[in-house]
Amino acid sequence: MIAIIDYGMGNLQSVANILDYIGEKNIITNKTKEIELADKLILPGVGAFGEAMENLKKLGLVEVLSNEVMEVKKPFLGICLGMQLLADKSYEIGEHNGLGFIKGEVKKLTPEGDEYRIPHIGWNDVEPQRECVLYGNDMSPKICYFVHSFHFDCENKEDITGVTDYGGKFVCSLERGNIMATQFHPEKSQKDGIEMMRKFVKY
C-alpha cells in the first residue's frame, strides 16, 4: 500500500490514477496511522513552499514524515513541490525552512535568454546523471512534463540523478538512500513517467 500525502496542495488524484493504472493499492491520506501502516510514501504538490510547510505543520505531518522517512527508512517519492520541500530552505516569497531531508536550497529559476518564460511549463528532456531507482541503468534522455518557477540547488552532487536544460541546467531529480524526488511530474509524463512509477513501486 502506498500512502499519497494529502496536505491540501495540488492534484493528488492524478497520482492515485497512475498507481491504479499500474495495479498498486494506494490511499490519499493525512492520517498518521495510515501513513505508518503504508509500505511507501508519495508527497506530491503544486503551489507555494511557505504555505505547504505551514499545512504540513498544522496537520502534524512534519513529525510523522520525519520518522517514517528518516528513521523507519520507508521508500519515499517527492514530486514537484514535494521535491522542493525536502530542502533545508526556500527563498520563494520570503525565506522558509523546509523538511531538511536532503541538503540544499530552493531558488528561483533564472534562465538565460528572452525565449525562456517563467514558470517553466511543458515537456522537456531529462538527462540521467547516474544509475538510480527511477531510471535504472538506462541513461537515455527521458521526456517529462514540468510546471514550476523554482528549482532545488542541491548541496551534495552525489544526490543528483537528473538534470534538465531550460536556459541553463538545473537539477530535476534526486536520490539519497530511500528518498527519491522529481521536479517534473512522472504521473503526467506518459510512457517515461509510467515506467518510473513502476520502478518506484517495485523498489
GROMACS .gro file of N, CA and C in nm, residues 3-141:
model
  417
    3ALA      N    1   0.090   0.534   0.051
    3ALA     CA    2   0.016   0.649   0.104
    3ALA      C    3   0.055   0.773   0.026
    4ILE      N    4  -0.044   0.840  -0.034
    4ILE     CA    5  -0.025   0.969  -0.101
    4ILE      C    6  -0.062   1.076   0.000
    5ILE      N    7   0.035   1.158   0.038
    5ILE     CA    8   0.017   1.251   0.148
    5ILE      C    9  -0.068   1.371   0.105
    6ASP      N   10  -0.179   1.390   0.177
    6ASP     CA   11  -0.273   1.498   0.147
    6ASP      C   12  -0.253   1.613   0.245
    7TYR      N   13  -0.197   1.723   0.197
    7TYR     CA   14  -0.181   1.841   0.282
    7TYR      C   15  -0.240   1.965   0.215
    8GLY      N   16  -0.334   1.941   0.124
    8GLY     CA   17  -0.411   2.050   0.064
    8GLY      C   18  -0.342   2.124  -0.048
    9MET      N   19  -0.241   2.061  -0.111
    9MET     CA   20  -0.166   2.130  -0.217
    9MET      C   21  -0.156   2.040  -0.341
   10GLY      N   22  -0.228   2.073  -0.447
   10GLY     CA   23  -0.209   2.003  -0.573
   10GLY      C   24  -0.312   1.895  -0.600
   11ASN      N   25  -0.303   1.839  -0.720
   11ASN     CA   26  -0.396   1.737  -0.766
   11ASN      C   27  -0.343   1.598  -0.730
   12LEU      N   28  -0.385   1.548  -0.618
   12LEU     CA   29  -0.338   1.418  -0.571
   12LEU      C   30  -0.400   1.303  -0.650
   13GLN      N   31  -0.519   1.327  -0.706
   13GLN     CA   32  -0.590   1.220  -0.775
   13GLN      C   33  -0.514   1.172  -0.897
   14SER      N   34  -0.439   1.260  -0.963
   14SER     CA   35  -0.363   1.218  -1.081
   14SER      C   36  -0.255   1.117  -1.043
   15VAL      N   37  -0.198   1.132  -0.923
   15VAL     CA   38  -0.100   1.034  -0.875
   15VAL      C   39  -0.170   0.903  -0.842
   16ALA      N   40  -0.285   0.911  -0.776
   16ALA     CA   41  -0.363   0.790  -0.746
   16ALA      C   42  -0.403   0.718  -0.874
   17ASN      N   43  -0.438   0.794  -0.976
   17ASN     CA   44  -0.481   0.733  -1.103
   17ASN      C   45  -0.370   0.652  -1.167
   18ILE      N   46  -0.247   0.704  -1.165
   18ILE     CA   47  -0.136   0.631  -1.228
   18ILE      C   48  -0.103   0.505  -1.148
   19LEU      N   49  -0.116   0.512  -1.016
   19LEU     CA   50  -0.093   0.393  -0.934
   19LEU      C   51  -0.203   0.290  -0.958
   20ASP      N   52  -0.326   0.336  -0.973
   20ASP     CA   53  -0.436   0.245  -1.008
   20ASP      C   54  -0.407   0.177  -1.142
   21TYR      N   55  -0.358   0.255  -1.237
   21TYR     CA   56  -0.330   0.205  -1.372
   21TYR      C   57  -0.227   0.093  -1.369
   22ILE      N   58  -0.124   0.107  -1.284
   22ILE     CA   59  -0.021   0.004  -1.280
   22ILE      C   60  -0.052  -0.104  -1.175
   23GLY      N   61  -0.169  -0.094  -1.113
   23GLY     CA   62  -0.216  -0.200  -1.026
   23GLY      C   63  -0.163  -0.197  -0.884
   24GLU      N   64  -0.130  -0.079  -0.834
   24GLU     CA   65  -0.077  -0.067  -0.699
   24GLU      C   66  -0.181  -0.004  -0.606
   25LYS      N   67  -0.209  -0.072  -0.496
   25LYS     CA   68  -0.304  -0.018  -0.398
   25LYS      C   69  -0.250   0.112  -0.339
   26ASN      N   70  -0.340   0.208  -0.319
   26ASN     CA   71  -0.296   0.338  -0.267
   26ASN      C   72  -0.409   0.403  -0.189
   27ILE      N   73  -0.371   0.499  -0.108
   27ILE     CA   74  -0.469   0.575  -0.030
   27ILE      C   75  -0.422   0.720  -0.021
   28ILE      N   76  -0.515   0.813  -0.042
   28ILE     CA   77  -0.486   0.956  -0.022
   28ILE      C   78  -0.521   0.988   0.123
   29THR      N   79  -0.423   1.033   0.201
   29THR     CA   80  -0.447   1.046   0.344
   29THR      C   81  -0.358   1.151   0.410
   30ASN      N   82  -0.403   1.203   0.523
   30ASN     CA   83  -0.316   1.283   0.611
   30ASN      C   84  -0.322   1.227   0.753
   31LYS      N   85  -0.369   1.104   0.767
   31LYS     CA   86  -0.382   1.041   0.898
   31LYS      C   87  -0.253   0.966   0.935
   32THR      N   88  -0.204   0.995   1.054
   32THR     CA   89  -0.077   0.937   1.099
   32THR      C   90  -0.077   0.786   1.092
   33LYS      N   91  -0.181   0.721   1.142
   33LYS     CA   92  -0.185   0.575   1.146
   33LYS      C   93  -0.179   0.514   1.007
   34GLU      N   94  -0.250   0.573   0.911
   34GLU     CA   95  -0.249   0.520   0.774
   34GLU      C   96  -0.112   0.540   0.710
   35ILE      N   97  -0.047   0.650   0.741
   35ILE     CA   98   0.088   0.674   0.689
   35ILE      C   99   0.186   0.573   0.749
   36GLU      N  100   0.171   0.546   0.877
   36GLU     CA  101   0.260   0.450   0.944
   36GLU      C  102   0.240   0.308   0.891
   37LEU      N  103   0.118   0.275   0.851
   37LEU     CA  104   0.088   0.140   0.801
   37LEU      C  105   0.129   0.120   0.655
   38ALA      N  106   0.150   0.228   0.583
   38ALA     CA  107   0.184   0.219   0.440
   38ALA      C  108   0.324   0.163   0.420
   39ASP      N  109   0.344   0.099   0.304
   39ASP     CA  110   0.476   0.046   0.269
   39ASP      C  111   0.566   0.153   0.208
   40LYS      N  112   0.504   0.245   0.134
   40LYS     CA  113   0.577   0.352   0.066
   40LYS      C  114   0.497   0.481   0.077
   41LEU      N  115   0.567   0.594   0.058
   41LEU     CA  116   0.503   0.725   0.070
   41LEU      C  117   0.531   0.809  -0.053
   42ILE      N  118   0.430   0.886  -0.096
   42ILE     CA  119   0.447   0.983  -0.204
   42ILE      C  120   0.398   1.119  -0.155
   43LEU      N  121   0.482   1.221  -0.173
   43LEU     CA  122   0.447   1.358  -0.136
   43LEU      C  123   0.441   1.441  -0.264
   44PRO      N  124   0.322   1.455  -0.325
   44PRO     CA  125   0.309   1.539  -0.444
   44PRO      C  126   0.293   1.685  -0.400
   45GLY      N  127   0.259   1.772  -0.494
   45GLY     CA  128   0.228   1.909  -0.455
   45GLY      C  129   0.255   2.011  -0.563
   46VAL      N  130   0.169   2.111  -0.569
   46VAL     CA  131   0.185   2.227  -0.656
   46VAL      C  132   0.144   2.348  -0.574
   47GLY      N  133   0.225   2.454  -0.577
   47GLY     CA  134   0.190   2.574  -0.502
   47GLY      C  135   0.310   2.636  -0.435
   48ALA      N  136   0.285   2.717  -0.332
   48ALA     CA  137   0.391   2.793  -0.266
   48ALA      C  138   0.452   2.714  -0.150
   49PHE      N  139   0.583   2.722  -0.140
   49PHE     CA  140   0.661   2.648  -0.040
   49PHE      C  141   0.616   2.681   0.102
   50GLY      N  142   0.606   2.810   0.133
   50GLY     CA  143   0.572   2.852   0.269
   50GLY      C  144   0.437   2.801   0.314
   51GLU      N  145   0.337   2.811   0.227
   51GLU     CA  146   0.203   2.762   0.258
   51GLU      C  147   0.206   2.611   0.279
   52ALA      N  148   0.283   2.542   0.196
   52ALA     CA  149   0.292   2.396   0.207
   52ALA      C  150   0.350   2.355   0.342
   53MET      N  151   0.458   2.420   0.384
   53MET     CA  152   0.518   2.386   0.514
   53MET      C  153   0.422   2.416   0.628
   54GLU      N  154   0.349   2.526   0.619
   54GLU     CA  155   0.251   2.558   0.722
   54GLU      C  156   0.143   2.450   0.731
   55ASN      N  157   0.097   2.405   0.615
   55ASN     CA  158  -0.005   2.299   0.613
   55ASN      C  159   0.048   2.170   0.674
   56LEU      N  160   0.172   2.134   0.639
   56LEU     CA  161   0.232   2.012   0.695
   56LEU      C  162   0.242   2.022   0.847
   57LYS      N  163   0.280   2.139   0.896
   57LYS     CA  164   0.292   2.158   1.041
   57LYS      C  165   0.157   2.149   1.110
   58LYS      N  166   0.057   2.217   1.054
   58LYS     CA  167  -0.076   2.219   1.115
   58LYS      C  168  -0.137   2.079   1.124
   59LEU      N  169  -0.106   1.996   1.025
   59LEU     CA  170  -0.162   1.860   1.021
   59LEU      C  171  -0.077   1.760   1.100
   60GLY      N  172   0.034   1.806   1.158
   60GLY     CA  173   0.122   1.716   1.232
   60GLY      C  174   0.201   1.622   1.143
   61LEU      N  175   0.216   1.659   1.016
   61LEU     CA  176   0.279   1.569   0.920
   61LEU      C  177   0.431   1.581   0.917
   62VAL      N  178   0.486   1.691   0.965
   62VAL     CA  179   0.632   1.704   0.967
   62VAL      C  180   0.693   1.594   1.054
   63GLU      N  181   0.635   1.573   1.171
   63GLU     CA  182   0.687   1.472   1.263
   63GLU      C  183   0.673   1.331   1.207
   64VAL      N  184   0.555   1.299   1.156
   64VAL     CA  185   0.534   1.163   1.106
   64VAL      C  186   0.619   1.135   0.983
   65LEU      N  187   0.633   1.233   0.894
   65LEU     CA  188   0.718   1.214   0.777
   65LEU      C  189   0.865   1.199   0.817
   66SER      N  190   0.910   1.281   0.910
   66SER     CA  191   1.049   1.272   0.955
   66SER      C  192   1.078   1.133   1.011
   67ASN      N  193   0.984   1.080   1.088
   67ASN     CA  194   1.004   0.948   1.147
   67ASN      C  195   1.001   0.838   1.041
   68GLU      N  196   0.898   0.840   0.956
   68GLU     CA  197   0.880   0.731   0.859
   68GLU      C  198   0.988   0.732   0.751
   69VAL      N  199   1.032   0.851   0.711
   69VAL     CA  200   1.131   0.861   0.602
   69VAL      C  201   1.274   0.851   0.655
   70MET      N  202   1.305   0.924   0.761
   70MET     CA  203   1.442   0.934   0.808
   70MET      C  204   1.480   0.825   0.908
   71GLU      N  205   1.384   0.775   0.986
   71GLU     CA  206   1.414   0.673   1.087
   71GLU      C  207   1.374   0.533   1.040
   72VAL      N  208   1.248   0.518   0.999
   72VAL     CA  209   1.200   0.387   0.951
   72VAL      C  210   1.258   0.355   0.814
   73LYS      N  211   1.293   0.459   0.739
   73LYS     CA  212   1.354   0.446   0.604
   73LYS      C  213   1.258   0.388   0.501
   74LYS      N  214   1.132   0.429   0.506
   74LYS     CA  215   1.037   0.386   0.403
   74LYS      C  216   1.072   0.449   0.269
   75PRO      N  217   1.053   0.376   0.159
   75PRO     CA  218   1.070   0.437   0.027
   75PRO      C  219   0.978   0.557   0.013
   76PHE      N  220   1.036   0.667  -0.035
   76PHE     CA  221   0.965   0.795  -0.040
   76PHE      C  222   0.989   0.861  -0.174
   77LEU      N  223   0.883   0.916  -0.232
   77LEU     CA  224   0.894   0.990  -0.358
   77LEU      C  225   0.830   1.127  -0.342
   78GLY      N  226   0.910   1.232  -0.360
   78GLY     CA  227   0.860   1.368  -0.362
   78GLY      C  228   0.844   1.416  -0.505
   79ILE      N  229   0.730   1.476  -0.538
   79ILE     CA  230   0.702   1.520  -0.675
   79ILE      C  231   0.678   1.670  -0.678
   80CYS      N  232   0.749   1.741  -0.765
   80CYS     CA  233   0.735   1.885  -0.788
   80CYS      C  234   0.757   1.961  -0.656
   81LEU      N  235   0.656   2.025  -0.602
   81LEU     CA  236   0.671   2.093  -0.473
   81LEU      C  237   0.715   1.994  -0.366
   82GLY      N  238   0.672   1.870  -0.379
   82GLY     CA  239   0.713   1.765  -0.284
   82GLY      C  240   0.862   1.740  -0.285
   83MET      N  241   0.929   1.762  -0.397
   83MET     CA  242   1.075   1.756  -0.403
   83MET      C  243   1.136   1.876  -0.333
   84GLN      N  244   1.084   1.995  -0.362
   84GLN     CA  245   1.140   2.116  -0.305
   84GLN      C  246   1.130   2.119  -0.153
   85LEU      N  247   1.024   2.062  -0.098
   85LEU     CA  248   1.003   2.061   0.047
   85LEU      C  249   1.109   1.980   0.120
   86LEU      N  250   1.183   1.896   0.049
   86LEU     CA  251   1.289   1.817   0.110
   86LEU      C  252   1.410   1.901   0.147
   87ALA      N  253   1.421   2.021   0.090
   87ALA     CA  254   1.537   2.107   0.110
   87ALA      C  255   1.543   2.165   0.251
   88ASP      N  256   1.659   2.222   0.283
   88ASP     CA  257   1.675   2.291   0.412
   88ASP      C  258   1.597   2.421   0.415
   89LYS      N  259   1.590   2.488   0.298
   89LYS     CA  260   1.536   2.624   0.297
   89LYS      C  261   1.487   2.660   0.158
   90SER      N  262   1.388   2.751   0.152
   90SER     CA  263   1.340   2.805   0.025
   90SER      C  264   1.334   2.956   0.032
   91TYR      N  265   1.359   3.020  -0.083
   91TYR     CA  266   1.352   3.165  -0.094
   91TYR      C  267   1.233   3.209  -0.178
   92GLU      N  268   1.127   3.128  -0.178
   92GLU     CA  269   1.005   3.162  -0.251
   92GLU      C  270   0.914   3.248  -0.163
   93ILE      N  271   0.893   3.373  -0.204
   93ILE     CA  272   0.810   3.468  -0.127
   93ILE      C  273   0.859   3.474   0.018
   94GLY      N  274   0.983   3.518   0.034
   94GLY     CA  275   1.042   3.523   0.167
   94GLY      C  276   1.139   3.409   0.187
   95GLU      N  277   1.165   3.376   0.310
   95GLU     CA  278   1.258   3.268   0.344
   95GLU      C  279   1.188   3.171   0.437
   96HIS      N  280   1.191   3.042   0.402
   96HIS     CA  281   1.117   2.941   0.478
   96HIS      C  282   1.204   2.817   0.499
   97ASN      N  283   1.198   2.759   0.616
   97ASN     CA  284   1.267   2.634   0.642
   97ASN      C  285   1.187   2.518   0.584
   98GLY      N  286   1.260   2.419   0.529
   98GLY     CA  287   1.196   2.301   0.474
   98GLY      C  288   1.211   2.181   0.566
   99LEU      N  289   1.186   2.062   0.513
   99LEU     CA  290   1.196   1.940   0.591
   99LEU      C  291   1.341   1.904   0.622
  100GLY      N  292   1.434   1.943   0.536
  100GLY     CA  293   1.575   1.918   0.560
  100GLY      C  294   1.617   1.773   0.540
  101PHE      N  295   1.547   1.698   0.456
  101PHE     CA  296   1.582   1.558   0.431
  101PHE      C  297   1.702   1.546   0.337
  102ILE      N  298   1.717   1.642   0.245
  102ILE     CA  299   1.830   1.644   0.152
  102ILE      C  300   1.889   1.784   0.155
  103LYS      N  301   2.020   1.793   0.171
  103LYS     CA  302   2.086   1.922   0.185
  103LYS      C  303   2.073   2.005   0.058
  104GLY      N  304   2.025   2.129   0.074
  104GLY     CA  305   2.012   2.218  -0.040
  104GLY      C  306   1.912   2.328  -0.014
  105GLU      N  307   1.900   2.419  -0.111
  105GLU     CA  308   1.809   2.532  -0.101
  105GLU      C  309   1.728   2.545  -0.229
  106VAL      N  310   1.607   2.598  -0.215
  106VAL     CA  311   1.518   2.618  -0.330
  106VAL      C  312   1.526   2.764  -0.373
  107LYS      N  313   1.561   2.783  -0.501
  107LYS     CA  314   1.583   2.917  -0.555
  107LYS      C  315   1.504   2.936  -0.684
  108LYS      N  316   1.480   3.061  -0.720
  108LYS     CA  317   1.404   3.091  -0.841
  108LYS      C  318   1.484   3.054  -0.965
  109LEU      N  319   1.416   2.999  -1.064
  109LEU     CA  320   1.479   2.973  -1.194
  109LEU      C  321   1.522   3.106  -1.257
  110THR      N  322   1.643   3.109  -1.312
  110THR     CA  323   1.692   3.230  -1.379
  110THR      C  324   1.751   3.191  -1.514
  111PRO      N  325   1.666   3.149  -1.609
  111PRO     CA  326   1.716   3.106  -1.740
  111PRO      C  327   1.777   3.222  -1.817
  112GLU      N  328   1.878   3.189  -1.898
  112GLU     CA  329   1.943   3.289  -1.983
  112GLU      C  330   1.878   3.286  -2.121
  113GLY      N  331   1.818   3.397  -2.160
  113GLY     CA  332   1.752   3.405  -2.291
  113GLY      C  333   1.609   3.450  -2.278
  114ASP      N  334   1.570   3.546  -2.362
  114ASP     CA  335   1.435   3.603  -2.355
  114ASP      C  336   1.326   3.503  -2.392
  115GLU      N  337   1.364   3.396  -2.463
  115GLU     CA  338   1.264   3.299  -2.506
  115GLU      C  339   1.218   3.206  -2.393
  116TYR      N  340   1.288   3.210  -2.280
  116TYR     CA  341   1.253   3.121  -2.169
  116TYR      C  342   1.163   3.193  -2.069
  117ARG      N  343   1.038   3.150  -2.065
  117ARG     CA  344   0.939   3.212  -1.977
  117ARG      C  345   0.937   3.142  -1.841
  118ILE      N  346   0.899   3.219  -1.740
  118ILE     CA  347   0.876   3.166  -1.606
  118ILE      C  348   0.728   3.184  -1.573
  119PRO      N  349   0.658   3.081  -1.530
  119PRO     CA  350   0.707   2.948  -1.495
  119PRO      C  351   0.746   2.863  -1.617
  120HIS      N  352   0.829   2.765  -1.590
  120HIS     CA  353   0.868   2.664  -1.689
  120HIS      C  354   0.754   2.563  -1.696
  121ILE      N  355   0.679   2.568  -1.806
  121ILE     CA  356   0.564   2.480  -1.823
  121ILE      C  357   0.578   2.404  -1.954
  122GLY      N  358   0.564   2.271  -1.947
  122GLY     CA  359   0.562   2.190  -2.068
  122GLY      C  360   0.661   2.076  -2.063
  123TRP      N  361   0.681   2.016  -2.181
  123TRP     CA  362   0.767   1.898  -2.194
  123TRP      C  363   0.912   1.940  -2.211
  124ASN      N  364   1.001   1.861  -2.149
  124ASN     CA  365   1.143   1.888  -2.162
  124ASN      C  366   1.220   1.758  -2.140
  125ASP      N  367   1.345   1.757  -2.188
  125ASP     CA  368   1.430   1.639  -2.172
  125ASP      C  369   1.487   1.632  -2.031
  126VAL      N  370   1.490   1.512  -1.978
  126VAL     CA  371   1.558   1.484  -1.852
  126VAL      C  372   1.682   1.402  -1.886
  127GLU      N  373   1.798   1.449  -1.841
  127GLU     CA  374   1.924   1.381  -1.867
  127GLU      C  375   1.968   1.306  -1.740
  128PRO      N  376   1.955   1.172  -1.738
  128PRO     CA  377   2.001   1.097  -1.621
  128PRO      C  378   2.150   1.117  -1.598
  129GLN      N  379   2.189   1.129  -1.472
  129GLN     CA  380   2.329   1.153  -1.437
  129GLN      C  381   2.397   1.029  -1.380
  130ARG      N  382   2.317   0.936  -1.332
  130ARG     CA  383   2.374   0.812  -1.277
  130ARG      C  384   2.263   0.709  -1.263
  131GLU      N  385   2.303   0.585  -1.241
  131GLU     CA  386   2.206   0.479  -1.216
  131GLU      C  387   2.131   0.509  -1.087
  132CYS      N  388   2.001   0.487  -1.089
  132CYS     CA  389   1.919   0.513  -0.971
  132CYS      C  390   1.790   0.432  -0.983
  133VAL      N  391   1.707   0.440  -0.881
  133VAL     CA  392   1.584   0.360  -0.880
  133VAL      C  393   1.492   0.398  -0.997
  134LEU      N  394   1.465   0.527  -1.015
  134LEU     CA  395   1.364   0.569  -1.113
  134LEU      C  396   1.407   0.548  -1.258
  135TYR      N  397   1.537   0.557  -1.286
  135TYR     CA  398   1.586   0.540  -1.423
  135TYR      C  399   1.650   0.403  -1.445
  136GLY      N  400   1.676   0.330  -1.339
  136GLY     CA  401   1.751   0.206  -1.352
  136GLY      C  402   1.890   0.235  -1.406
  137ASN      N  403   1.936   0.153  -1.500
  137ASN     CA  404   2.067   0.179  -1.562
  137ASN      C  405   2.052   0.237  -1.703
  138ASP      N  406   1.933   0.285  -1.735
  138ASP     CA  407   1.905   0.343  -1.867
  138ASP      C  408   1.941   0.492  -1.866
  139MET      N  409   2.049   0.527  -1.931
  139MET     CA  410   2.099   0.664  -1.930
  139MET      C  411   2.046   0.748  -2.048
  140SER      N  412   1.952   0.694  -2.123
  140SER     CA  413   1.896   0.770  -2.235
  140SER      C  414   1.805   0.881  -2.183
  141PRO      N  415   1.794   0.994  -2.256
  141PRO     CA  416   1.708   1.105  -2.211
  141PRO      C  417   1.562   1.062  -2.197
   0.00000   0.00000   0.00000
